[in-house]
Amino acid sequence: MSTAEYASAAEAVNNPRQSFSVANPSPAVTGHEGFVQPSSYLRPQPRPATPSVSSSVLDADQAEGLRAIRAFLKIRTSYDVLPLSFRLIVFDTELLVKASLNILIQNGIVSAPLWDSKSERFAGLLTTSDYINVIQFYWANPDALKEIDQFRLSSLREVEKKIGAAPIETISIHPEQSVYEACRRMLESRARRIPLVDIDHDTSHHSIISVVTQYRILKFVAVNVKETQMLRKPLRQLNVGTYKGLVSTTLDQPVIDVIHKLVKHNISSVPILDSEGVVTNVFEAVDVISLIKGGVYDDLNLAVGEALAKRPDTFPGIYTCSLDDRLDTIFDTIRRSRVHRFVVIDEENRLTGVLTLSDILEYILLDGEKSDEKWSIAA
């Protein structure tokens, strides 16, 4: 693996591998901008009816499918997950926060590894949560807002301490370690992505290779493990997803109030409901990035509906499913489209729950495992 040189600002590192081609058909719109019909991405085309399958057969197939996925994750390295060609953006910790934000937007990404040029070491992973921490700090301390143009990434830890937020994610994994181990580390830290860092045993020199996301891992499984088709039990029979204590918002609520909800409940998205409880859209943590580009924070007072109008044209819409959908069709959706979560709704499009990629990853790793192993992940 080649060693990348890191500039004082940010740098694109090309790796001679070719990326996957993702089939992403246009979403079916129901009258709400960017809204995907229930299960329109999940359900296959109508096909001849098949005989009903007994619960015992479904249970056995489900268990066999999970065993096959876990065996696959244990024998494949984290480096295997990377596409054949990719670009890596790395930020030096002395880069201005304002500049880092503009670079993320220009490159269409929402996170980047950090590099400490003084120690020549990997310094963590910058994510949307870190920008939200900055917002929380300056919203509570408006007098300090005039200093934000000179605020550097190296000062993020000071902000986190002042507002009592979790520090920047610093977990990483060697690219030759298994994907299974990478998944475990993400679940233990509640991270949604993990950097691949190669450390030379002789010189202790760090080389940041890439970043692997939950989506990339689940797509890797969907493409390569045919046994995902054995996961035919409906969601209503599985202990996966969140269905109680759901957080929601409306189109007229101020964005800053939704940001407070994201932080308070440690979530990355909030479903948007109309007056009848029907899901019309989702506000995501990444939506904050486009609102504060250029270091302007006035748009945080906008209503959620106005904020969503600033989304790029490439926004794929939201993905929904019902409790009758199964993980085999969900994996097929992940294989074909870039998905970050599924909003679970009923026949009238009312909110029932939220199924995240973290939920799916935790299920395929831990369901049916020994209680002590589950506890070690949860801790």
Short mmCIF file of C-alpha atoms in Angstrom, two decimals:
data_model
loop_
_atom_site.label_atom_id
_atom_site.label_comp_id
_atom_site.label_asym_id
_atom_site.label_seq_id
_atom_site.Cartn_x
_atom_site.Cartn_y
_atom_site.Cartn_z
CA MET A 1 0.00 0.00 0.00
CA SER A 2 1.30 3.38 -0.95
CA THR A 3 1.93 6.14 1.53
CA ALA A 4 0.05 9.39 0.94
CA GLU A 5 1.64 12.79 1.56
CA TYR A 6 -0.60 15.20 3.45
CA ALA A 7 -0.85 18.88 2.53
CA SER A 8 -1.45 21.64 5.06
CA ALA A 9 -5.03 22.00 3.85
CA ALA A 10 -6.55 18.96 2.15
CA GLU A 11 -5.54 16.59 -0.57
CA ALA A 12 -7.19 14.09 -2.88
CA VAL A 13 -5.40 10.74 -2.92
CA ASN A 14 -6.11 8.47 -5.86
CA ASN A 15 -5.92 4.71 -5.51
CA PRO A 16 -5.83 2.52 -8.65
CA ARG A 17 -9.04 0.67 -8.00
CA GLN A 18 -12.34 1.01 -9.85
CA SER A 19 -15.53 1.88 -7.99
CA PHE A 20 -18.76 -0.10 -7.96
CA SER A 21 -21.51 0.96 -10.32
CA VAL A 22 -24.66 1.75 -8.35
CA ALA A 23 -28.04 1.37 -9.97
CA ASN A 24 -30.24 4.14 -8.57
CA PRO A 25 -33.61 4.44 -10.32
CA SER A 26 -35.64 7.60 -9.88
CA PRO A 27 -37.78 7.54 -6.75
CA ALA A 28 -41.54 7.32 -7.04
CA VAL A 29 -42.93 10.64 -5.89
CA THR A 30 -46.21 10.73 -4.00
CA GLY A 31 -46.83 14.44 -4.08
CA HIS A 32 -44.24 15.26 -1.42
CA GLU A 33 -40.92 16.48 -2.78
CA GLY A 34 -38.29 13.77 -2.53
CA PHE A 35 -40.64 11.24 -0.94
CA VAL A 36 -40.40 7.59 -1.93
CA GLN A 37 -43.51 5.44 -1.84
CA PRO A 38 -43.69 2.70 0.79
CA SER A 39 -41.46 -0.19 -0.19
CA SER A 40 -41.13 1.06 -3.79
CA TYR A 41 -37.41 0.27 -3.60
CA LEU A 42 -37.89 -2.90 -1.61
CA ARG A 43 -40.55 -5.03 -3.18
CA PRO A 44 -39.71 -7.05 -6.29
CA GLN A 45 -41.95 -7.06 -9.34
CA PRO A 46 -45.08 -9.25 -8.99
CA ARG A 47 -44.26 -12.91 -9.40
CA PRO A 48 -46.21 -16.17 -9.19
CA ALA A 49 -47.38 -17.07 -5.71
CA THR A 50 -45.18 -19.56 -3.86
CA PRO A 51 -46.28 -22.06 -1.22
CA SER A 52 -46.23 -20.71 2.32
CA VAL A 53 -43.11 -21.50 4.32
CA SER A 54 -43.29 -22.78 7.87
CA SER A 55 -41.86 -20.74 10.72
CA SER A 56 -39.29 -23.42 11.51
CA VAL A 57 -37.94 -23.30 7.95
CA LEU A 58 -37.80 -19.51 8.03
CA ASP A 59 -35.95 -19.59 11.35
CA ALA A 60 -33.45 -22.14 10.05
CA ASP A 61 -32.86 -20.18 6.84
CA GLN A 62 -32.48 -16.92 8.76
CA ALA A 63 -29.88 -18.47 11.06
CA GLU A 64 -28.00 -19.99 8.13
CA GLY A 65 -28.00 -16.66 6.29
CA LEU A 66 -26.55 -14.87 9.31
CA ARG A 67 -23.87 -17.54 9.76
CA ALA A 68 -22.83 -17.16 6.11
CA ILE A 69 -22.59 -13.37 6.42
CA ARG A 70 -20.49 -13.56 9.59
CA ALA A 71 -18.17 -16.16 8.09
CA PHE A 72 -17.69 -13.94 5.05
CA LEU A 73 -16.92 -10.86 7.18
CA LYS A 74 -14.33 -12.81 9.19
CA ILE A 75 -12.30 -13.97 6.17
CA ARG A 76 -12.31 -10.72 4.18
CA THR A 77 -9.99 -7.84 5.08
CA SER A 78 -11.09 -4.26 5.54
CA TYR A 79 -9.03 -3.36 2.47
CA ASP A 80 -11.21 -5.71 0.40
CA VAL A 81 -14.22 -3.48 1.01
CA LEU A 82 -12.66 -0.53 -0.85
CA PRO A 83 -13.79 0.12 -4.42
CA LEU A 84 -11.29 -0.32 -7.23
CA SER A 85 -10.83 3.45 -7.48
CA PHE A 86 -11.39 6.06 -4.80
CA ARG A 87 -10.35 9.51 -3.67
CA LEU A 88 -9.35 10.34 -0.11
CA ILE A 89 -9.63 13.85 1.36
CA VAL A 90 -7.42 14.38 4.44
CA PHE A 91 -7.50 17.52 6.61
CA ASP A 92 -4.53 18.85 8.53
CA THR A 93 -5.57 19.79 12.07
CA GLU A 94 -4.31 23.35 11.49
CA LEU A 95 -6.86 23.89 8.73
CA LEU A 96 -9.55 26.51 9.45
CA VAL A 97 -12.98 25.05 10.23
CA LYS A 98 -14.53 27.39 7.66
CA ALA A 99 -12.15 26.14 4.96
CA SER A 100 -12.77 22.50 5.86
CA LEU A 101 -16.50 23.05 5.50
CA ASN A 102 -16.11 24.52 2.03
CA ILE A 103 -13.88 21.61 0.95
CA LEU A 104 -16.45 19.06 2.12
CA ILE A 105 -19.18 20.80 0.12
CA GLN A 106 -17.03 21.16 -3.00
CA ASN A 107 -16.18 17.46 -2.94
CA GLY A 108 -19.62 16.19 -1.98
CA ILE A 109 -18.47 14.42 1.19
CA VAL A 110 -19.55 14.62 4.83
CA SER A 111 -16.45 13.45 6.72
CA ALA A 112 -12.65 13.39 6.46
CA PRO A 113 -9.72 11.91 8.40
CA LEU A 114 -7.55 14.35 10.35
CA TRP A 115 -3.76 14.48 10.17
CA ASP A 116 -1.49 16.03 12.80
CA SER A 117 1.49 17.29 10.81
CA LYS A 118 3.50 17.95 13.98
CA SER A 119 3.40 14.38 15.23
CA GLU A 120 2.83 12.93 11.73
CA ARG A 121 0.00 10.80 13.02
CA PHE A 122 -3.65 10.10 12.35
CA ALA A 123 -5.62 12.48 14.58
CA GLY A 124 -9.21 11.30 14.28
CA LEU A 125 -12.17 11.59 11.95
CA LEU A 126 -14.01 14.84 11.30
CA THR A 127 -17.77 14.26 10.91
CA THR A 128 -21.01 16.21 10.73
CA SER A 129 -21.30 15.84 14.52
CA ASP A 130 -18.22 18.03 14.99
CA TYR A 131 -19.77 20.88 13.00
CA ILE A 132 -22.96 20.50 15.02
CA ASN A 133 -20.85 20.81 18.19
CA VAL A 134 -19.45 24.08 16.85
CA ILE A 135 -22.98 25.28 16.13
CA GLN A 136 -24.09 24.37 19.66
CA PHE A 137 -21.15 26.23 21.16
CA TYR A 138 -21.55 29.44 19.19
CA TRP A 139 -25.31 29.41 19.55
CA ALA A 140 -24.83 29.39 23.32
CA ASN A 141 -21.96 31.92 23.11
CA PRO A 142 -22.94 34.47 20.42
CA ASP A 143 -20.22 36.90 21.52
CA ALA A 144 -17.60 34.38 20.37
CA LEU A 145 -19.09 34.12 16.88
CA LYS A 146 -16.81 36.89 15.60
CA GLU A 147 -13.84 34.60 16.20
CA ILE A 148 -15.16 31.70 14.15
CA ASP A 149 -13.31 32.68 10.96
CA GLN A 150 -10.03 31.97 12.77
CA PHE A 151 -11.20 28.75 14.41
CA ARG A 152 -9.03 25.73 13.53
CA LEU A 153 -9.76 22.03 13.57
CA SER A 154 -7.16 21.56 16.30
CA SER A 155 -9.42 23.57 18.63
CA LEU A 156 -12.44 21.29 18.27
CA ARG A 157 -11.59 19.40 21.45
CA GLU A 158 -11.81 22.65 23.43
CA VAL A 159 -15.32 23.24 22.12
CA GLU A 160 -16.34 19.68 22.92
CA LYS A 161 -15.13 20.03 26.50
CA LYS A 162 -17.03 23.30 26.97
CA ILE A 163 -20.35 21.85 25.81
CA GLY A 164 -19.80 18.38 27.30
CA ALA A 165 -19.84 16.64 23.91
CA ALA A 166 -18.06 13.43 22.98
CA PRO A 167 -14.55 13.94 21.55
CA ILE A 168 -13.67 13.47 17.89
CA GLU A 169 -13.80 9.86 16.79
CA THR A 170 -10.29 8.40 16.95
CA ILE A 171 -10.97 4.72 16.32
CA SER A 172 -9.23 3.17 13.35
CA ILE A 173 -8.30 -0.25 12.05
CA HIS A 174 -5.41 -1.73 10.09
CA PRO A 175 -6.49 -2.44 6.50
CA GLU A 176 -5.43 -6.09 6.80
CA GLN A 177 -7.72 -6.75 9.77
CA SER A 178 -11.04 -8.42 9.08
CA VAL A 179 -14.21 -6.61 8.12
CA TYR A 180 -15.85 -8.37 11.07
CA GLU A 181 -13.43 -6.65 13.46
CA ALA A 182 -14.06 -3.30 11.76
CA CYS A 183 -17.80 -3.80 12.28
CA ARG A 184 -17.31 -4.64 15.94
CA ARG A 185 -15.24 -1.53 16.54
CA MET A 186 -17.86 0.65 14.87
CA LEU A 187 -20.62 -0.83 16.98
CA GLU A 188 -18.59 -0.45 20.17
CA SER A 189 -17.95 3.24 19.48
CA ARG A 190 -21.31 3.95 17.78
CA ALA A 191 -19.32 5.27 14.80
CA ARG A 192 -20.83 5.08 11.31
CA ARG A 193 -17.47 4.87 9.55
CA ILE A 194 -13.93 3.80 10.38
CA PRO A 195 -10.59 4.96 8.91
CA LEU A 196 -8.09 2.39 7.67
CA VAL A 197 -4.69 3.33 9.11
CA ASP A 198 -1.48 1.46 8.34
CA ILE A 199 1.24 1.82 11.01
CA ASP A 200 4.82 0.92 10.19
CA HIS A 201 6.12 -1.30 13.00
CA ASP A 202 9.71 -0.09 12.56
CA THR A 203 9.17 3.66 12.29
CA SER A 204 5.66 3.97 13.85
CA HIS A 205 4.78 6.12 10.83
CA HIS A 206 1.04 6.40 10.16
CA SER A 207 -0.47 6.12 6.68
CA ILE A 208 -4.18 6.85 6.22
CA ILE A 209 -5.40 4.53 3.49
CA SER A 210 -9.12 5.27 3.29
CA VAL A 211 -12.36 5.35 5.27
CA VAL A 212 -14.86 2.49 5.29
CA THR A 213 -18.53 3.29 5.96
CA GLN A 214 -21.36 1.12 7.19
CA TYR A 215 -23.04 1.52 3.83
CA ARG A 216 -19.94 0.32 1.99
CA ILE A 217 -19.70 -2.75 4.23
CA LEU A 218 -23.37 -3.65 3.87
CA LYS A 219 -23.19 -3.19 0.12
CA PHE A 220 -20.08 -5.40 0.06
CA VAL A 221 -22.16 -8.07 1.80
CA ALA A 222 -25.15 -7.57 -0.50
CA VAL A 223 -23.00 -7.94 -3.62
CA ASN A 224 -20.94 -10.94 -2.49
CA VAL A 225 -23.03 -13.04 -0.11
CA LYS A 226 -25.90 -14.81 -1.88
CA GLU A 227 -27.17 -16.09 1.47
CA THR A 228 -28.67 -12.65 2.17
CA GLN A 229 -31.59 -14.04 0.16
CA MET A 230 -32.23 -16.44 3.06
CA LEU A 231 -33.16 -13.54 5.39
CA ARG A 232 -36.88 -13.84 4.70
CA LYS A 233 -38.41 -13.13 8.10
CA PRO A 234 -40.39 -9.84 8.13
CA LEU A 235 -39.18 -6.96 10.26
CA ARG A 236 -42.13 -7.34 12.61
CA GLN A 237 -40.63 -10.69 13.71
CA LEU A 238 -37.12 -9.32 14.23
CA ASN A 239 -35.62 -7.29 17.05
CA VAL A 240 -34.10 -4.69 14.73
CA GLY A 241 -34.80 -0.96 14.45
CA THR A 242 -36.34 1.68 16.73
CA TYR A 243 -40.10 1.78 17.24
CA LYS A 244 -40.54 3.50 20.61
CA GLY A 245 -39.65 7.01 21.75
CA LEU A 246 -39.46 8.21 18.14
CA VAL A 247 -38.35 11.79 17.55
CA SER A 248 -40.04 13.81 14.79
CA THR A 249 -40.43 17.37 13.57
CA THR A 250 -42.56 19.49 11.23
CA LEU A 251 -41.78 21.63 8.21
CA ASP A 252 -42.32 24.86 10.13
CA GLN A 253 -40.04 24.09 13.11
CA PRO A 254 -36.76 26.10 13.21
CA VAL A 255 -33.68 24.18 12.11
CA ILE A 256 -31.81 25.02 15.31
CA ASP A 257 -34.52 23.24 17.33
CA VAL A 258 -34.07 20.13 15.20
CA ILE A 259 -30.29 20.32 15.71
CA HIS A 260 -30.89 20.31 19.47
CA LYS A 261 -33.01 17.16 19.01
CA LEU A 262 -30.24 15.46 17.04
CA VAL A 263 -27.76 16.18 19.83
CA LYS A 264 -30.08 15.36 22.74
CA HIS A 265 -31.10 11.97 21.33
CA ASN A 266 -27.76 11.17 19.65
CA ILE A 267 -29.40 10.50 16.28
CA SER A 268 -28.50 11.42 12.71
CA SER A 269 -31.94 12.15 11.29
CA VAL A 270 -35.45 13.27 12.26
CA PRO A 271 -38.56 12.28 10.27
CA ILE A 272 -40.79 15.18 9.22
CA LEU A 273 -44.53 14.70 9.74
CA ASP A 274 -47.57 16.64 8.59
CA SER A 275 -50.54 17.49 10.83
CA GLU A 276 -51.95 13.97 10.37
CA GLY A 277 -48.72 12.21 11.30
CA VAL A 278 -47.88 11.28 7.71
CA VAL A 279 -44.16 11.15 6.88
CA THR A 280 -43.34 13.75 4.23
CA ASN A 281 -39.56 13.92 4.43
CA VAL A 282 -36.54 13.50 6.72
CA PHE A 283 -34.15 16.13 8.08
CA GLU A 284 -30.64 14.68 8.21
CA ALA A 285 -27.58 15.83 10.11
CA VAL A 286 -25.79 16.30 6.79
CA ASP A 287 -28.40 18.93 5.83
CA VAL A 288 -26.69 21.20 8.36
CA ILE A 289 -23.56 21.32 6.19
CA SER A 290 -25.24 23.14 3.30
CA LEU A 291 -26.83 25.65 5.70
CA ILE A 292 -23.57 26.85 7.25
CA LYS A 293 -21.36 26.87 4.14
CA GLY A 294 -19.18 29.94 3.96
CA GLY A 295 -19.33 30.28 7.73
CA VAL A 296 -22.80 31.87 7.70
CA TYR A 297 -24.97 30.72 10.60
CA ASP A 298 -28.06 32.89 10.04
CA ASP A 299 -29.87 30.13 8.13
CA LEU A 300 -30.18 28.07 11.32
CA ASN A 301 -33.26 30.17 12.11
CA LEU A 302 -34.96 29.02 8.93
CA ALA A 303 -37.94 26.69 9.06
CA VAL A 304 -37.13 23.08 8.20
CA GLY A 305 -39.12 23.33 4.96
CA GLU A 306 -37.04 26.31 3.79
CA ALA A 307 -33.83 24.55 4.75
CA LEU A 308 -34.70 21.45 2.71
CA ALA A 309 -35.12 23.66 -0.36
CA LYS A 310 -31.35 24.21 -0.21
CA ARG A 311 -30.62 20.52 -0.72
CA PRO A 312 -28.59 19.69 -3.83
CA ASP A 313 -30.40 18.30 -6.87
CA THR A 314 -28.57 15.01 -6.34
CA PHE A 315 -30.49 14.27 -3.12
CA PRO A 316 -31.96 10.78 -3.75
CA GLY A 317 -35.11 11.11 -1.67
CA ILE A 318 -35.98 9.07 1.39
CA TYR A 319 -36.29 5.31 1.58
CA THR A 320 -39.22 3.68 3.30
CA CYS A 321 -40.35 0.19 4.18
CA SER A 322 -43.06 -1.52 6.18
CA LEU A 323 -42.95 -4.05 8.98
CA ASP A 324 -43.80 -6.70 6.40
CA ASP A 325 -40.60 -6.10 4.45
CA ARG A 326 -37.66 -8.46 4.89
CA LEU A 327 -33.90 -8.11 5.11
CA ASP A 328 -33.39 -9.95 1.82
CA THR A 329 -35.17 -7.16 -0.07
CA ILE A 330 -33.53 -4.52 2.10
CA PHE A 331 -30.09 -5.90 1.19
CA ASP A 332 -31.15 -5.85 -2.46
CA THR A 333 -32.01 -2.16 -2.08
CA ILE A 334 -28.62 -1.46 -0.48
CA ARG A 335 -26.94 -3.28 -3.37
CA ARG A 336 -28.68 -1.07 -5.94
CA SER A 337 -28.92 2.31 -4.21
CA ARG A 338 -27.03 4.49 -1.75
CA VAL A 339 -29.16 4.21 1.38
CA HIS A 340 -28.46 5.53 4.88
CA ARG A 341 -31.68 4.57 6.66
CA PHE A 342 -35.22 3.34 6.12
CA VAL A 343 -38.24 5.10 7.55
CA VAL A 344 -40.71 2.41 8.60
CA ILE A 345 -44.30 3.42 7.85
CA ASP A 346 -47.76 1.87 7.86
CA GLU A 347 -50.24 1.58 5.00
CA GLU A 348 -51.25 5.22 5.45
CA ASN A 349 -47.65 6.50 5.39
CA ARG A 350 -47.67 7.20 9.12
CA LEU A 351 -44.44 6.86 11.06
CA THR A 352 -43.92 3.44 12.65
CA GLY A 353 -40.17 3.34 13.24
CA VAL A 354 -36.69 3.97 11.88
CA LEU A 355 -34.30 1.31 10.61
CA THR A 356 -30.70 2.54 10.36
CA LEU A 357 -27.66 0.89 8.84
CA SER A 358 -26.29 0.61 12.39
CA ASP A 359 -29.37 -1.44 13.32
CA ILE A 360 -28.85 -3.77 10.37
CA LEU A 361 -25.13 -4.14 11.08
CA GLU A 362 -25.76 -4.91 14.74
CA TYR A 363 -28.39 -7.49 13.83
CA ILE A 364 -26.25 -9.41 11.33
CA LEU A 365 -23.31 -9.46 13.77
CA LEU A 366 -25.06 -10.15 17.05
CA ASP A 367 -28.46 -11.77 16.61
CA GLY A 368 -28.38 -15.21 18.19
CA GLU A 369 -24.86 -14.72 19.56
CA LYS A 370 -23.95 -15.42 23.18
CA SER A 371 -25.15 -12.85 25.69
CA ASP A 372 -21.62 -12.07 26.92
CA GLU A 373 -20.53 -11.16 23.38
CA LYS A 374 -23.55 -8.92 22.95
CA TRP A 375 -22.78 -7.24 26.25
CA SER A 376 -19.19 -6.51 25.21
CA ILE A 377 -20.46 -4.69 22.11
CA ALA A 378 -23.11 -2.74 23.99
CA ALA A 379 -20.63 -1.62 26.61
#
